[in-house]
mmCIF file of C-alpha atoms in Angstrom:
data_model
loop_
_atom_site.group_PDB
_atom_site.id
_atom_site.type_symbol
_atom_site.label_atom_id
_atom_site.label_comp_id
_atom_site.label_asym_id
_atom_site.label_seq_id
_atom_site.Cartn_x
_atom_site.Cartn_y
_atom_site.Cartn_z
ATOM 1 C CA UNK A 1 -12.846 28.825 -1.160
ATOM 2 C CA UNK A 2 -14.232 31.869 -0.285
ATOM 3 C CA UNK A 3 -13.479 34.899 -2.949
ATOM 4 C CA UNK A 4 -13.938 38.555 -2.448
ATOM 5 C CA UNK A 5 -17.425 38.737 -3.928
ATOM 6 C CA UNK A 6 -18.681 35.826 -0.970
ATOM 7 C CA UNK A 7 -19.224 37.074 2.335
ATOM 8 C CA UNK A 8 -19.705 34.982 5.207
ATOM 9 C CA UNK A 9 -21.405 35.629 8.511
ATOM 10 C CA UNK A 10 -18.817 34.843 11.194
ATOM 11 C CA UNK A 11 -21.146 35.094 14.231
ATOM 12 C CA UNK A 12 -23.343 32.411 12.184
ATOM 13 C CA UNK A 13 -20.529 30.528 11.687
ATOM 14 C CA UNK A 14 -19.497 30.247 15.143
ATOM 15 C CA UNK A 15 -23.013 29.413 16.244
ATOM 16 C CA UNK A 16 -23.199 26.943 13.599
ATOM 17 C CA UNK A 17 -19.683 25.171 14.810
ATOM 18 C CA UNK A 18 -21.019 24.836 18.207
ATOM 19 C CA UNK A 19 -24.138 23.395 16.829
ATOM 20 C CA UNK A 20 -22.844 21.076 15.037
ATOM 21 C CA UNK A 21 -20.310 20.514 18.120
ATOM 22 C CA UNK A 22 -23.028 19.970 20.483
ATOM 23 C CA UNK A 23 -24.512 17.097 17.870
ATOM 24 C CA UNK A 24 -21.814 15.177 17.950
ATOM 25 C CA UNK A 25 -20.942 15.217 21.355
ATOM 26 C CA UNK A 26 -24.649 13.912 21.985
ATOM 27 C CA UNK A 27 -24.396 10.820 19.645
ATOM 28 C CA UNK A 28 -21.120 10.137 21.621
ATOM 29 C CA UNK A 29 -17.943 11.992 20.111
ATOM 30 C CA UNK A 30 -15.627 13.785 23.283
ATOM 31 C CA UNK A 31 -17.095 17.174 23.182
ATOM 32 C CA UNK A 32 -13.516 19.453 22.531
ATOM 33 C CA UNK A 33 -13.059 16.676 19.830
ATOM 34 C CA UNK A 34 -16.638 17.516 18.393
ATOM 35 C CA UNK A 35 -15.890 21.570 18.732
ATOM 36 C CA UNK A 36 -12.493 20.736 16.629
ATOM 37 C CA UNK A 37 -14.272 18.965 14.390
ATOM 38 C CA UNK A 38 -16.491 21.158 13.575
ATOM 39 C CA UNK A 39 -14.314 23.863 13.502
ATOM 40 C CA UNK A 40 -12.368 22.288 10.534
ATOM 41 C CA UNK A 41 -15.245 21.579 8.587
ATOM 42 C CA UNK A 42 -16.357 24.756 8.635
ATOM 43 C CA UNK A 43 -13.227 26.465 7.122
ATOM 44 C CA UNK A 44 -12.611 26.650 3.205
ATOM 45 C CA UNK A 45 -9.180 25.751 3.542
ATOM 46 C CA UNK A 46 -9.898 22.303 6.368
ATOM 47 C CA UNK A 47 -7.057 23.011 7.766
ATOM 48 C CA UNK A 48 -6.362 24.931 10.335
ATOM 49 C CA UNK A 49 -2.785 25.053 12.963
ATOM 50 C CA UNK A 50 -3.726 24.499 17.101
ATOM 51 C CA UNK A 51 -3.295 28.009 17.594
ATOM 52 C CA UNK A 52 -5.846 28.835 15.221
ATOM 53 C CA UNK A 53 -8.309 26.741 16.845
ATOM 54 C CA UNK A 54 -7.703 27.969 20.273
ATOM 55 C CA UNK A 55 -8.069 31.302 18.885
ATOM 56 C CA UNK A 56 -11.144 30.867 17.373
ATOM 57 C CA UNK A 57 -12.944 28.503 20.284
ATOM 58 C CA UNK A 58 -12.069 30.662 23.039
ATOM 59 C CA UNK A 59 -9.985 27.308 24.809
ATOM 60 C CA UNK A 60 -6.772 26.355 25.650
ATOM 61 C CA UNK A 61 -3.855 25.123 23.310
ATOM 62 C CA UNK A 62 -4.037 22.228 25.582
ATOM 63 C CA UNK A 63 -7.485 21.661 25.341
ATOM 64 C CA UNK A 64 -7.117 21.540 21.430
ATOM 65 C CA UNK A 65 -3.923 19.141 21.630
ATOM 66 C CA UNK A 66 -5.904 16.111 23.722
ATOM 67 C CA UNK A 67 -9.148 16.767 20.922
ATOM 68 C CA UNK A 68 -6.552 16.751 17.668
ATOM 69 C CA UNK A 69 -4.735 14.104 19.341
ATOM 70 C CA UNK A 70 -8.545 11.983 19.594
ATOM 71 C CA UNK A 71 -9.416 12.758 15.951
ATOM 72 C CA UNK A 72 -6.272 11.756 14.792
ATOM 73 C CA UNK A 73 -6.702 8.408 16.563
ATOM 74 C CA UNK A 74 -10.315 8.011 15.168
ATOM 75 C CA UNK A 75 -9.010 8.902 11.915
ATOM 76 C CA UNK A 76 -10.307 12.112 11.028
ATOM 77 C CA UNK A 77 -7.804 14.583 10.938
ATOM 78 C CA UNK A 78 -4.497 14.459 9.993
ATOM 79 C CA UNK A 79 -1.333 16.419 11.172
ATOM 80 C CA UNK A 80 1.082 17.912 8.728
ATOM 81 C CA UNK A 81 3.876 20.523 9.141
ATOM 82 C CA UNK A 82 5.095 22.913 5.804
ATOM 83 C CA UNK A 83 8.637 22.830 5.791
ATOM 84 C CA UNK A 84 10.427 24.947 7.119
ATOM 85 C CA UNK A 85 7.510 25.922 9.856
ATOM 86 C CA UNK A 86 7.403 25.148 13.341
ATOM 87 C CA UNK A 87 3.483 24.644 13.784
ATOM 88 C CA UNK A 88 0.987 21.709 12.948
ATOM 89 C CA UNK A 89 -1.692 21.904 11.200
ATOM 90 C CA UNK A 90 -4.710 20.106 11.304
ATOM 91 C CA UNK A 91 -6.435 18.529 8.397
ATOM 92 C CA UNK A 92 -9.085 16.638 7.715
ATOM 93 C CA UNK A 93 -8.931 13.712 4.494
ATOM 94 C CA UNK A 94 -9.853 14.680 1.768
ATOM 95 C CA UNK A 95 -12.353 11.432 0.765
ATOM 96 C CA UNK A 96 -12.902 12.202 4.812
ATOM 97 C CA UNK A 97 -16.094 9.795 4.868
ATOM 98 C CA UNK A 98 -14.640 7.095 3.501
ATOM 99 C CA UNK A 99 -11.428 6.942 4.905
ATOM 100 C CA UNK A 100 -13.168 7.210 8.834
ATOM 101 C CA UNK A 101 -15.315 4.051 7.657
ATOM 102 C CA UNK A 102 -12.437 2.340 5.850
ATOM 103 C CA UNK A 103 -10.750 2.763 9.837
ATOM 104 C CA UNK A 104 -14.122 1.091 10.856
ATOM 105 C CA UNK A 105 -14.504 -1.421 8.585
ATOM 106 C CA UNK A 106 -10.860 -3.085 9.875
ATOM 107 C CA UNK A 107 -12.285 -2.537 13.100
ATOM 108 C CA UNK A 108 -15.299 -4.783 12.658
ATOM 109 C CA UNK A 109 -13.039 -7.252 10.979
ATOM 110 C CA UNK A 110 -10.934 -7.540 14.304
ATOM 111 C CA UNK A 111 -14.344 -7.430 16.642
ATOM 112 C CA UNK A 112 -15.837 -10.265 13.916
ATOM 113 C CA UNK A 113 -12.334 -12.161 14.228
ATOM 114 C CA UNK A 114 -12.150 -11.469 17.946
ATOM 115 C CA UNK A 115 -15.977 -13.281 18.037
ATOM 116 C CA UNK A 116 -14.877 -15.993 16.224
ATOM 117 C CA UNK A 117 -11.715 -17.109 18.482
ATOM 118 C CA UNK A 118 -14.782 -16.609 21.434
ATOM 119 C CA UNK A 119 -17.012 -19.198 19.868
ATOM 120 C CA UNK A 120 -14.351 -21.754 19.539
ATOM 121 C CA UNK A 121 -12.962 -21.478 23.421
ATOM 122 C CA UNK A 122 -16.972 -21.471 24.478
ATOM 123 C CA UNK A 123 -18.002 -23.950 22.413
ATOM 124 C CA UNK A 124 -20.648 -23.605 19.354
ATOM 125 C CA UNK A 125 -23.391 -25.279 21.163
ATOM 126 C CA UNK A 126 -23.074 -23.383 24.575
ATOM 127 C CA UNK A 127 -25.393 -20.095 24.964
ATOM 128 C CA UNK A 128 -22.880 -17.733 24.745
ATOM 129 C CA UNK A 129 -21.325 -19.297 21.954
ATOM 130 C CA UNK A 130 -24.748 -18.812 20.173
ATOM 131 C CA UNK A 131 -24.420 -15.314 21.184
ATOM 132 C CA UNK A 132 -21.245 -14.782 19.784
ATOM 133 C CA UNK A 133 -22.206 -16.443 16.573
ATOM 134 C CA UNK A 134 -24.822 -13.836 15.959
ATOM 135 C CA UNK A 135 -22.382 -11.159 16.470
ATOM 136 C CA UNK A 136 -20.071 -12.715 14.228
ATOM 137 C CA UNK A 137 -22.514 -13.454 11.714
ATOM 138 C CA UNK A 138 -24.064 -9.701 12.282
ATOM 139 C CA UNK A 139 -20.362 -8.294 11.473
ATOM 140 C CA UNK A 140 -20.127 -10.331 8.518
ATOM 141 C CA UNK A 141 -23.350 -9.186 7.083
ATOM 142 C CA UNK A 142 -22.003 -5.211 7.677
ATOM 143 C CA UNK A 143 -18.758 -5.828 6.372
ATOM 144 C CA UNK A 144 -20.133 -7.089 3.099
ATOM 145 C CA UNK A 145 -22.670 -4.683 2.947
ATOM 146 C CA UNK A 146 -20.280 -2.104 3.574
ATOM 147 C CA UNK A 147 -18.321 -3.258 0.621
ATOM 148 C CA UNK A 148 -21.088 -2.340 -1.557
ATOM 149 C CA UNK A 149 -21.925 0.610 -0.216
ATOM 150 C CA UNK A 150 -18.016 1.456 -0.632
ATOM 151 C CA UNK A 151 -18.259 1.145 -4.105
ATOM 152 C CA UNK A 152 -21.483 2.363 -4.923
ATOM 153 C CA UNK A 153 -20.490 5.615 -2.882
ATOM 154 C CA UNK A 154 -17.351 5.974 -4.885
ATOM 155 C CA UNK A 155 -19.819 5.274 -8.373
ATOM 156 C CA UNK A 156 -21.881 8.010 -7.200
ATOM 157 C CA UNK A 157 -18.622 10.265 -6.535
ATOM 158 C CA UNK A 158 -17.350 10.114 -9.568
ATOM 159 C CA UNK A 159 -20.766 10.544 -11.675
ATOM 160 C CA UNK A 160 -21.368 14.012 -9.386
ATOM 161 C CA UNK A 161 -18.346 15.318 -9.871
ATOM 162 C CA UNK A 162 -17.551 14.710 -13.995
#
């Protein structure tokens, strides 16, 4: 959180969330999505409501509905509402990283299972059976790896932070 005695520099800021916007949109996020993004990141509170971020990207609420509506499908924001209030606001997770690669990891295991059904209606033997073997086999070696990684991030969590 920012306290009286820390001063930020709001025109670095902004630069910084379009920056960091412009990155992701070039290793393939939606670019409104990536401005969003950043744009939650980049506030102490990581939340923010849709008028907010309109406000402070210069776009349309609509623009910022499709782009919450994409993170929140990719899995990383969330939309909550205080009672009693009439706007959303936008969060993202708080273990952020390793919820998003949590989403992932179930979506390997479908694309892994979805490889496997492949190889037994093409047959094992056939060439694009082979090739769907070596995806399957390539998924299986990142989900287990992932599982490691998983815990050792979560080791390496809680030894930073006590």
């Amino acid at each position: 959180m920012t306290t009286p005695d820390t001063k930020r520099d709001e025109d670095a800021v902004r630069r910084y969330v379009e920056s960091l916007g412009l990155v992701l949109s070039q290793i393939g996020m939606q670019r409104m999505s990536a401005r969003v993004f950043a744009a939650l990141m980049t506030t102490d509170e990581g939340r923010l409501t849709a008028a907010d971020l309109a406000s402070q990207l210069s776009v349309s609420p609509a623009a910022v509905s499709g782009a919450v509506r994409y993170l929140e499908q990719i899995g990383l924001v969330a939309k909550e509402r205080e009672p009693g209030e009439r706007r959303d606001h936008y969060r993202l997770y708080d273990d952020l990283w390793y919820a998003t690669f949590l989403k992932r990891d179930r979506m390997i295991n479908m694309w892994r299972d979805a490889a496997e059904n492949g190889i037994e209606a093409l047959g094992e033997d056939t060439p694009s059976g082979k090739r769907l073997a070596e995806m399957r086999d390539f998924l299986s070696f990142m989900l287990e790896e992932l599982n490691g990684m998983y815990e050792r991030w979560h080791k390496l969590r809680e030894e930073k932070h006590a």
